[in-house]
Amino acid sequence: EPEVTQTPSHQVTQMGQEVILRCVPISNHLYFYWYRQILGQKVEFLVSFYNNEISEKSEIFDDQFSVERPDGSNFTLKIRSTKLEDSAMYFCATRQGNYGYTFGSGTRLTVV
Amino acid sequence: QKEVEQNSGPLSVPEGAIASLNCTYSDRVSQSFFWYRQYSGKSPELIMSIYSNGDKEDGRFTAQLNKASQYVSLLIRDSQPSDSATYLCAVTPEDSNYQLIWGAGTKLIIKP
């Protein structure tokens, strides 16, 4: 079964540092998303990406965040100047058509 | 503010019984509805999607949608200990084809 692959599985970073979270979507999926889930809380939408541009973004997705698809396969989320409150599980998800999303296994980001 | 509400539980059900999970949503014109299962520390896994009023069955799972009453439910027949997880309800708002709005999830415990 096709998978969404995320790396790294766990990232520890110092406050103020930049991190890049990587995702390899399912090859024929056209819609890409980043969600995050703070421990014990709801899954929260960050951004959607379609046709090589951002389709929608939430209030969380401010200037600290950016996404890109640098090489036509990887889909990355960059978080600049990380804060303690950025600690969360970050999930990449993709979808084809109007079906439910397929989620990657997530990256646990810990900011210390 | 669009909301998706779920009883946080835990909901305890004996093995072999029917587990009933409920979800209400505030956006009257929501279009797509999804049930995800999430094991602790793992990513959400799609169980069912439903788009029109009525019931949709897939194996031991049945999703029920009532748009007039703005609720969607998930029934799990012949519950197994492996069904123990948090069940997340997610809704696509009418004004967005891209993002999902998530409930906080209901923790289900199946007792052997």
GROMACS .gro file of C-alpha atoms in nm:
model
  224
    1GLU     CA    1   0.000   0.000   0.000
    2PRO     CA    2   0.139   0.345  -0.093
    3GLU     CA    3   0.276   0.540   0.199
    4VAL     CA    4   0.355   0.896   0.289
    5THR     CA    5   0.708   0.903   0.426
    6GLN     CA    6   0.821   1.161   0.680
    7THR     CA    7   1.169   1.231   0.807
    8PRO     CA    8   1.304   1.261   1.064
    9SER     CA    9   1.079   1.071   1.302
   10HIS     CA   10   1.206   1.277   1.594
   11GLN     CA   11   1.383   1.613   1.592
   12VAL     CA   12   1.521   1.789   1.895
   13THR     CA   13   1.624   2.149   1.842
   14GLN     CA   14   1.723   2.444   2.051
   15MET     CA   15   1.492   2.741   2.076
   16GLY     CA   16   1.564   2.992   1.803
   17GLN     CA   17   1.702   2.737   1.559
   18GLU     CA   18   1.553   2.653   1.220
   19VAL     CA   19   1.419   2.309   1.138
   20ILE     CA   20   1.312   2.147   0.813
   21LEU     CA   21   1.064   1.863   0.820
   22ARG     CA   22   1.049   1.646   0.513
   23CYS     CA   23   0.774   1.448   0.348
   24VAL     CA   24   0.759   1.228   0.041
   25PRO     CA   25   0.397   1.221  -0.077
   26ILE     CA   26   0.226   0.937  -0.256
   27SER     CA   27   0.330   0.974  -0.618
   28ASN     CA   28  -0.006   1.033  -0.786
   29HIS     CA   29  -0.152   1.251  -0.513
   30LEU     CA   30  -0.196   1.615  -0.597
   31TYR     CA   31  -0.290   1.777  -0.268
   32PHE     CA   32  -0.044   1.810   0.017
   33TYR     CA   33  -0.098   1.925   0.372
   34TRP     CA   34   0.079   1.989   0.696
   35TYR     CA   35  -0.101   1.940   1.025
   36ARG     CA   36   0.028   1.949   1.376
   37GLN     CA   37  -0.088   1.797   1.703
   38ILE     CA   38   0.034   1.929   2.034
   39LEU     CA   39   0.043   1.651   2.291
   40GLY     CA   40  -0.309   1.579   2.418
   41GLN     CA   41  -0.471   1.834   2.191
   42LYS     CA   42  -0.662   1.841   1.862
   43VAL     CA   43  -0.507   1.798   1.524
   44GLU     CA   44  -0.465   2.146   1.375
   45PHE     CA   45  -0.447   2.245   1.011
   46LEU     CA   46  -0.140   2.443   0.909
   47VAL     CA   47  -0.129   2.466   0.531
   48SER     CA   48  -0.243   2.305   0.208
   49PHE     CA   49  -0.044   2.296  -0.113
   50TYR     CA   50  -0.166   2.230  -0.464
   51ASN     CA   51  -0.015   2.287  -0.806
   52ASN     CA   52   0.307   2.410  -0.651
   53GLU     CA   53   0.152   2.683  -0.444
   54ILE     CA   54  -0.019   2.735  -0.111
   55SER     CA   55  -0.396   2.686  -0.139
   56GLU     CA   56  -0.493   2.769   0.215
   57LYS     CA   57  -0.320   2.840   0.542
   58SER     CA   58  -0.435   2.878   0.899
   59GLU     CA   59  -0.365   3.151   1.149
   60ILE     CA   60  -0.095   2.931   1.296
   61PHE     CA   61   0.096   2.937   0.968
   62ASP     CA   62   0.256   3.278   1.006
   63ASP     CA   63   0.583   3.416   0.872
   64GLN     CA   64   0.773   3.171   1.088
   65PHE     CA   65   0.660   2.887   0.862
   66SER     CA   66   0.715   2.812   0.496
   67VAL     CA   67   0.657   2.520   0.264
   68GLU     CA   68   0.806   2.419  -0.064
   69ARG     CA   69   0.844   2.132  -0.303
   70PRO     CA   70   1.207   2.176  -0.396
   71ASP     CA   71   1.255   1.885  -0.633
   72GLY     CA   72   0.911   1.773  -0.746
   73SER     CA   73   0.894   1.489  -0.498
   74ASN     CA   74   0.982   1.608  -0.148
   75PHE     CA   75   0.746   1.841   0.034
   76THR     CA   76   0.906   2.035   0.317
   77LEU     CA   77   0.794   2.244   0.611
   78LYS     CA   78   1.046   2.494   0.740
   79ILE     CA   79   1.007   2.647   1.083
   80ARG     CA   80   1.233   2.943   1.146
   81SER     CA   81   1.339   3.061   1.490
   82THR     CA   82   1.162   2.779   1.675
   83LYS     CA   83   0.981   2.846   2.000
   84LEU     CA   84   0.900   2.614   2.288
   85GLU     CA   85   0.535   2.614   2.186
   86ASP     CA   86   0.626   2.472   1.845
   87SER     CA   87   0.688   2.137   2.015
   88ALA     CA   88   0.433   1.899   1.862
   89MET     CA   89   0.382   1.610   1.623
   90TYR     CA   90   0.386   1.737   1.268
   91PHE     CA   91   0.198   1.531   1.015
   92CYS     CA   92   0.225   1.547   0.641
   93ALA     CA   93  -0.084   1.428   0.456
   94THR     CA   94  -0.173   1.384   0.093
   95ARG     CA   95  -0.490   1.310  -0.094
   96GLN     CA   96  -0.614   1.227  -0.440
   97GLY     CA   97  -0.955   1.359  -0.537
   98ASN     CA   98  -1.221   1.376  -0.270
   99TYR     CA   99  -1.104   1.079  -0.067
  100GLY     CA  100  -0.973   1.098   0.282
  101TYR     CA  101  -0.618   1.187   0.347
  102THR     CA  102  -0.327   0.953   0.388
  103PHE     CA  103  -0.107   1.063   0.673
  104GLY     CA  104   0.262   1.010   0.719
  105SER     CA  105   0.390   0.865   1.044
  106GLY     CA  106   0.477   1.210   1.171
  107THR     CA  107   0.777   1.400   1.303
  108ARG     CA  108   0.792   1.464   1.673
  109LEU     CA  109   0.951   1.806   1.717
  110THR     CA  110   1.088   1.890   2.058
  111VAL     CA  111   1.212   2.244   2.114
  112VAL     CA  112   1.433   2.284   2.420
  113GLN     CA  113  -1.584   2.963   1.434
  114LYS     CA  114  -1.640   2.620   1.286
  115GLU     CA  115  -1.632   2.348   1.549
  116VAL     CA  116  -1.639   1.973   1.567
  117GLU     CA  117  -1.739   1.827   1.901
  118GLN     CA  118  -1.685   1.482   2.041
  119ASN     CA  119  -1.722   1.330   2.385
  120SER     CA  120  -1.367   1.278   2.506
  121GLY     CA  121  -1.455   0.957   2.691
  122PRO     CA  122  -1.313   0.718   2.775
  123LEU     CA  123  -1.587   0.498   2.638
  124SER     CA  124  -1.555   0.147   2.775
  125VAL     CA  125  -1.719  -0.136   2.579
  126PRO     CA  126  -1.702  -0.513   2.638
  127GLU     CA  127  -1.536  -0.722   2.372
  128GLY     CA  128  -1.787  -0.837   2.112
  129ALA     CA  129  -2.032  -0.555   2.182
  130ILE     CA  130  -2.118  -0.257   1.961
  131ALA     CA  131  -1.926   0.065   2.020
  132SER     CA  132  -2.109   0.384   1.927
  133LEU     CA  133  -1.916   0.705   1.873
  134ASN     CA  134  -2.077   1.040   1.806
  135CYS     CA  135  -1.970   1.371   1.658
  136THR     CA  136  -2.150   1.700   1.604
  137TYR     CA  137  -2.041   1.988   1.388
  138SER     CA  138  -2.136   2.350   1.373
  139ASP     CA  139  -2.100   2.429   1.004
  140ARG     CA  140  -2.438   2.355   0.849
  141VAL     CA  141  -2.298   2.329   0.498
  142SER     CA  142  -2.008   2.095   0.566
  143GLN     CA  143  -1.958   1.857   0.279
  144SER     CA  144  -1.733   1.566   0.369
  145PHE     CA  145  -1.705   1.371   0.690
  146PHE     CA  146  -1.434   1.135   0.802
  147TRP     CA  147  -1.360   0.902   1.088
  148TYR     CA  148  -0.997   0.840   1.176
  149ARG     CA  149  -0.844   0.607   1.431
  150GLN     CA  150  -0.534   0.716   1.618
  151TYR     CA  151  -0.326   0.494   1.839
  152SER     CA  152  -0.118   0.668   2.103
  153GLY     CA  153   0.186   0.834   1.948
  154LYS     CA  154   0.083   0.738   1.596
  155SER     CA  155  -0.067   0.923   1.302
  156PRO     CA  156  -0.439   0.924   1.220
  157GLU     CA  157  -0.556   0.636   1.005
  158LEU     CA  158  -0.864   0.674   0.785
  159ILE     CA  159  -1.146   0.435   0.870
  160MET     CA  160  -1.450   0.574   0.690
  161SER     CA  161  -1.560   0.865   0.478
  162ILE     CA  162  -1.922   0.965   0.425
  163TYR     CA  163  -2.066   1.239   0.208
  164SER     CA  164  -2.445   1.194   0.197
  165ASN     CA  165  -2.717   1.132   0.451
  166GLY     CA  166  -2.774   0.779   0.567
  167ASP     CA  167  -2.559   0.483   0.653
  168LYS     CA  168  -2.239   0.357   0.499
  169GLU     CA  169  -2.105   0.017   0.595
  170ASP     CA  170  -1.753  -0.120   0.560
  171GLY     CA  171  -1.689  -0.448   0.734
  172ARG     CA  172  -1.746  -0.405   1.106
  173PHE     CA  173  -1.776  -0.029   1.072
  174THR     CA  174  -2.086   0.175   0.991
  175ALA     CA  175  -2.085   0.551   0.953
  176GLN     CA  176  -2.413   0.739   0.987
  177LEU     CA  177  -2.466   1.095   0.870
  178ASN     CA  178  -2.758   1.324   0.948
  179LYS     CA  179  -2.698   1.666   0.796
  180ALA     CA  180  -3.024   1.811   0.925
  181SER     CA  181  -2.919   1.737   1.282
  182GLN     CA  182  -2.551   1.802   1.209
  183TYR     CA  183  -2.417   1.484   1.349
  184VAL     CA  184  -2.216   1.193   1.226
  185SER     CA  185  -2.162   0.869   1.412
  186LEU     CA  186  -1.948   0.558   1.388
  187LEU     CA  187  -2.062   0.214   1.496
  188ILE     CA  188  -1.812  -0.064   1.551
  189ARG     CA  189  -1.965  -0.409   1.564
  190ASP     CA  190  -1.806  -0.708   1.733
  191SER     CA  191  -1.556  -0.481   1.909
  192GLN     CA  192  -1.207  -0.619   1.949
  193PRO     CA  193  -0.932  -0.518   2.195
  194SER     CA  194  -0.735  -0.395   1.893
  195ASP     CA  195  -1.009  -0.138   1.835
  196SER     CA  196  -0.897   0.039   2.152
  197ALA     CA  197  -0.777   0.378   2.030
  198THR     CA  198  -0.882   0.740   2.001
  199TYR     CA  199  -1.137   0.798   1.727
  200LEU     CA  200  -1.122   1.134   1.555
  201CYS     CA  201  -1.406   1.293   1.364
  202ALA     CA  202  -1.303   1.534   1.087
  203VAL     CA  203  -1.513   1.758   0.866
  204THR     CA  204  -1.443   1.954   0.550
  205PRO     CA  205  -1.609   2.297   0.567
  206GLU     CA  206  -1.821   2.412   0.274
  207ASP     CA  207  -1.592   2.705   0.203
  208SER     CA  208  -1.285   2.491   0.184
  209ASN     CA  209  -1.202   2.194  -0.029
  210TYR     CA  210  -0.871   2.155   0.136
  211GLN     CA  211  -0.852   2.157   0.509
  212LEU     CA  212  -1.008   1.933   0.771
  213ILE     CA  213  -1.157   2.058   1.095
  214TRP     CA  214  -1.096   1.801   1.370
  215GLY     CA  215  -1.270   1.697   1.684
  216ALA     CA  216  -1.064   1.629   1.993
  217GLY     CA  217  -1.140   1.257   1.969
  218THR     CA  218  -1.310   0.994   2.178
  219LYS     CA  219  -1.095   0.743   2.359
  220LEU     CA  220  -1.240   0.395   2.318
  221ILE     CA  221  -1.142   0.107   2.546
  222ILE     CA  222  -1.250  -0.245   2.457
  223LYS     CA  223  -1.243  -0.469   2.763
  224PRO     CA  224  -1.168  -0.839   2.706
   0.00000   0.00000   0.00000
